[in-house]
CSV table of C-alpha atoms in Angstrom, one decimal:
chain,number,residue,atom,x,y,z
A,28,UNK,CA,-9.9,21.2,12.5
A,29,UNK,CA,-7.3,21.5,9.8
A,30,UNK,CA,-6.4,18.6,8.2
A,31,UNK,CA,-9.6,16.8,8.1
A,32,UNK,CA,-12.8,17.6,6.4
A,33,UNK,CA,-16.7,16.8,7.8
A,34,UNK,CA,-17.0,14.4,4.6
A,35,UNK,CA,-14.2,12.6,5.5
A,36,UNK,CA,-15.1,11.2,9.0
A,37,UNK,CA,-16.8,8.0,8.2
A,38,UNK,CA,-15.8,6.1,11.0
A,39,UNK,CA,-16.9,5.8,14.2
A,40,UNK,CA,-13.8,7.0,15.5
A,41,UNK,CA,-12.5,10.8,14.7
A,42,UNK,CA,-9.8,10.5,12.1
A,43,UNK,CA,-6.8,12.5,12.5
A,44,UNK,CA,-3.3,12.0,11.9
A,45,UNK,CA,-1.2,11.7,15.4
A,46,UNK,CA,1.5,13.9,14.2
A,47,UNK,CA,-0.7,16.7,13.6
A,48,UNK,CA,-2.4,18.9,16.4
A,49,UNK,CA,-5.7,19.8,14.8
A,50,UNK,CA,-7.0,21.4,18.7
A,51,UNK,CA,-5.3,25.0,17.8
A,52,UNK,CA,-7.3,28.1,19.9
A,53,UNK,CA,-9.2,29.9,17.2
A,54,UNK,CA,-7.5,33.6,16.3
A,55,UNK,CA,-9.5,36.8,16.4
A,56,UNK,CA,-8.1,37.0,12.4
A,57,UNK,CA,-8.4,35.0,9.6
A,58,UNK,CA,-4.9,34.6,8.0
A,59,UNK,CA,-5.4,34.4,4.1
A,60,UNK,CA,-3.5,32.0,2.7
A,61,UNK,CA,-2.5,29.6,5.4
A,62,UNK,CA,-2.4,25.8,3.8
A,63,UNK,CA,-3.9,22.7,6.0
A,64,UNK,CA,-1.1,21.4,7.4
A,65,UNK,CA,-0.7,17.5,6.5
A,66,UNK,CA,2.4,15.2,7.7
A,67,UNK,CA,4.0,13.7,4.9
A,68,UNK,CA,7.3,11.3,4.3
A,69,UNK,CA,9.3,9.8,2.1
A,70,UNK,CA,9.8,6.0,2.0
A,71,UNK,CA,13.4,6.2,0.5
A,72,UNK,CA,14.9,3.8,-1.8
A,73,UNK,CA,14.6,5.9,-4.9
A,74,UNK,CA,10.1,5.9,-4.6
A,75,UNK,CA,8.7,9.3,-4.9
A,76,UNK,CA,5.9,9.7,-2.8
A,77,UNK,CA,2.2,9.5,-4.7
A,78,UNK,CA,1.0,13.4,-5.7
A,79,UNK,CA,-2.5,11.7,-3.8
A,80,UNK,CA,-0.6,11.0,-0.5
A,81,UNK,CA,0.7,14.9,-0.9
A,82,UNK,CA,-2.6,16.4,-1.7
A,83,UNK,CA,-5.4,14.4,-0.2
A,84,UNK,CA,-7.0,14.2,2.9
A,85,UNK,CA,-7.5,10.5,3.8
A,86,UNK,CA,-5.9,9.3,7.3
A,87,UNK,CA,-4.4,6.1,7.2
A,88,UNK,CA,-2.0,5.2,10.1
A,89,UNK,CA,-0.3,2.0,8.4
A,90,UNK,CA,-0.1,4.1,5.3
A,91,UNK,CA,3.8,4.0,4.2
A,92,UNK,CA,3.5,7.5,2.8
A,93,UNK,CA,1.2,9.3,5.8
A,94,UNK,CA,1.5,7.1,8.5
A,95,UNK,CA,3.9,5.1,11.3
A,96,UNK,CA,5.3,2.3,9.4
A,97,UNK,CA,8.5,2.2,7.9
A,98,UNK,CA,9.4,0.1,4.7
A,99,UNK,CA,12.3,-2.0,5.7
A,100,UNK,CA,13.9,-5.4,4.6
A,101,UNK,CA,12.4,-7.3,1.3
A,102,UNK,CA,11.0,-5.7,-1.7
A,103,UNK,CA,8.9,-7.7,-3.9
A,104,UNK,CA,6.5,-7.5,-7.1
A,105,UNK,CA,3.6,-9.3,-8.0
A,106,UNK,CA,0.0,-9.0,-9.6
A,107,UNK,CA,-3.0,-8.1,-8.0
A,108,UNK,CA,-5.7,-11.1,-7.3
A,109,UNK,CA,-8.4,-9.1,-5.3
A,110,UNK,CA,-9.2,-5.6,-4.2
A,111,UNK,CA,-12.2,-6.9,-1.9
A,112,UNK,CA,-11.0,-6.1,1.9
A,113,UNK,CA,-10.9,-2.7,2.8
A,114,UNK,CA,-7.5,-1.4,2.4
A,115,UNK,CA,-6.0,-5.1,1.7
A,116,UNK,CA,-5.6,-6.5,-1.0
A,117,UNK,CA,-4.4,-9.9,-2.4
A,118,UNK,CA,-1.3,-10.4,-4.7
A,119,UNK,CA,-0.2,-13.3,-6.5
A,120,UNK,CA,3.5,-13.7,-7.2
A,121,UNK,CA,4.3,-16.6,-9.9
A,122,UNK,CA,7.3,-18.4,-10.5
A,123,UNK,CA,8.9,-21.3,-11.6
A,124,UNK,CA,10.1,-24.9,-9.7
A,125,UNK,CA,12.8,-27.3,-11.1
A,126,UNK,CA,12.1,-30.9,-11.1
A,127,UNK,CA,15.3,-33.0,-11.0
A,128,UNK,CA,14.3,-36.2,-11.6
A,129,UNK,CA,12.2,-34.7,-15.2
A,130,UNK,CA,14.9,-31.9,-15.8
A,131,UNK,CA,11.4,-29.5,-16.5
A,132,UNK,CA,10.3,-26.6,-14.4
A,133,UNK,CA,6.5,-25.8,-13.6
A,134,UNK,CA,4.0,-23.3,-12.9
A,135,UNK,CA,3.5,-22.3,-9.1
A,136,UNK,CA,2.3,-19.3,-7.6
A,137,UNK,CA,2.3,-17.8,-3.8
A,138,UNK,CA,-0.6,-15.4,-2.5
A,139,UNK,CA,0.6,-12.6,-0.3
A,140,UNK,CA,-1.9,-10.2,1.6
A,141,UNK,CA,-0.4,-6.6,1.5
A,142,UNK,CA,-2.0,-3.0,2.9
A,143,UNK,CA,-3.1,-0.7,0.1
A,144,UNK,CA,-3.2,2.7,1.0
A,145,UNK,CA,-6.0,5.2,-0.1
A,146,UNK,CA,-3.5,7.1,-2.1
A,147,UNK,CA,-3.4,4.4,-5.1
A,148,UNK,CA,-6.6,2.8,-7.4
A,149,UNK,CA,-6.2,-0.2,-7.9
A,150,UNK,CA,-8.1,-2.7,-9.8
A,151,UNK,CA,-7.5,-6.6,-10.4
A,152,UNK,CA,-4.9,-7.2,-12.7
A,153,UNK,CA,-2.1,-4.2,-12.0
A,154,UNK,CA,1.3,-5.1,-10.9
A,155,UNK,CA,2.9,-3.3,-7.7
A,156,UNK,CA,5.5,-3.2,-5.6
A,157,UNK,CA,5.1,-4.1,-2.1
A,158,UNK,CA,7.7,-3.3,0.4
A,159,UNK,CA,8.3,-5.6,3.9
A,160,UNK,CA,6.5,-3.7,6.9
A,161,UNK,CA,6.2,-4.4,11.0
A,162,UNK,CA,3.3,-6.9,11.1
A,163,UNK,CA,-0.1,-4.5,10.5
A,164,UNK,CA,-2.3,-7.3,11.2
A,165,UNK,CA,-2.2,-11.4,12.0
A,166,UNK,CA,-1.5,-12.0,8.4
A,167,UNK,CA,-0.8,-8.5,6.5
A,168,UNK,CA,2.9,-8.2,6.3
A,169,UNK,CA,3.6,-5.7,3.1
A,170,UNK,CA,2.7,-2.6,2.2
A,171,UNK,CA,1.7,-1.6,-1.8
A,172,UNK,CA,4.3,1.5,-2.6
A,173,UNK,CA,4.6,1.9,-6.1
A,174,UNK,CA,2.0,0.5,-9.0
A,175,UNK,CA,4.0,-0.6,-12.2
A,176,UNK,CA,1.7,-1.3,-14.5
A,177,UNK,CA,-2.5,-1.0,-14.9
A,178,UNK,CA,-4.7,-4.1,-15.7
A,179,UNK,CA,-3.7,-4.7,-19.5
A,180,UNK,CA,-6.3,-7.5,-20.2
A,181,UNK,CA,-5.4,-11.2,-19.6
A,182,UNK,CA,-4.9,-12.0,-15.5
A,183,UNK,CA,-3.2,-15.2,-16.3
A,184,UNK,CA,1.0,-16.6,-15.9
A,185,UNK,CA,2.6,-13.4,-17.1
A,186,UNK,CA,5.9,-14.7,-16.5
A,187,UNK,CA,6.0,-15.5,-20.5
């Protein structure tokens, strides 16, 4: 098994990565020096993949970085509301509507469920970018591939 490690099977299922054959027939010899192998890619549009993606040994399939999903069509930013699902989290993008009639604009705000891979910490509060994805589940959409900024304090409208 070369990619993954005994501690990191905690699933029922075996975790591997599907690019990777990890059934090799042992050798007589040990060669020194040979490195796990691990598949890795580049999203594109300018992001540089996450040194954890690189060196760590987590399999995530809908992971941008490690996995088969491809970042195509909107990017968008927005703050994170909750970190509670397991590799989902919650964003909250605010903005403003025009009223006509009162020539004033107010406060509104959208949710948007997005897949977080294991290769970023993130807490409540930090503001990522999210990139449009296949459809990874009935309502998960995005996928989190760059973090911004980390939780400064207040969680309220940061627009101002």
């Amino acid at each position: 098994m070369a990619t993954v490690g005994a501690t990191d099977q905690t699933k029922n299922a075996f975790q591997k990565q599907d690019t990777i054959f990890c059934g090799a027939k042992r050798v007589l010899q040990k060669k020194v020096g040979k490195k796990e192998s691990r598949y890795v890619k580049s999203v594109g549009l300018g992001i540089k993949t996450p040194k954890e993606a690189v060196d760590g040994t987590y399999v995530d399939k809908k992971c941008p970085f490690t996995g088969n999903v491809t970042i195509r069509g909107r990017l968008l930013t927005g703050v994170v509301k909750t970190t509670k699902m397991d590799r989902t989290i919650i964003i909250r993008r605010d903005y403003l509507h025009f009223i006509r009639k009162y020539h004033r604009y107010e406060k509104r705000h959208k949710t948007l469920p997005a897949h977080c891979s294991p290769c970023f910490r993130l807490n409540p509060g930090d503001q990522v970018l999210v990139g449009q994805c296949r459809p990874l589940s009935k309502t998960v959409r995005f996928n989190v591939i760059k973090v911004i900024t980390k939780a400064g304090g207040n969680k309220g409208f940061s627009k101002f």
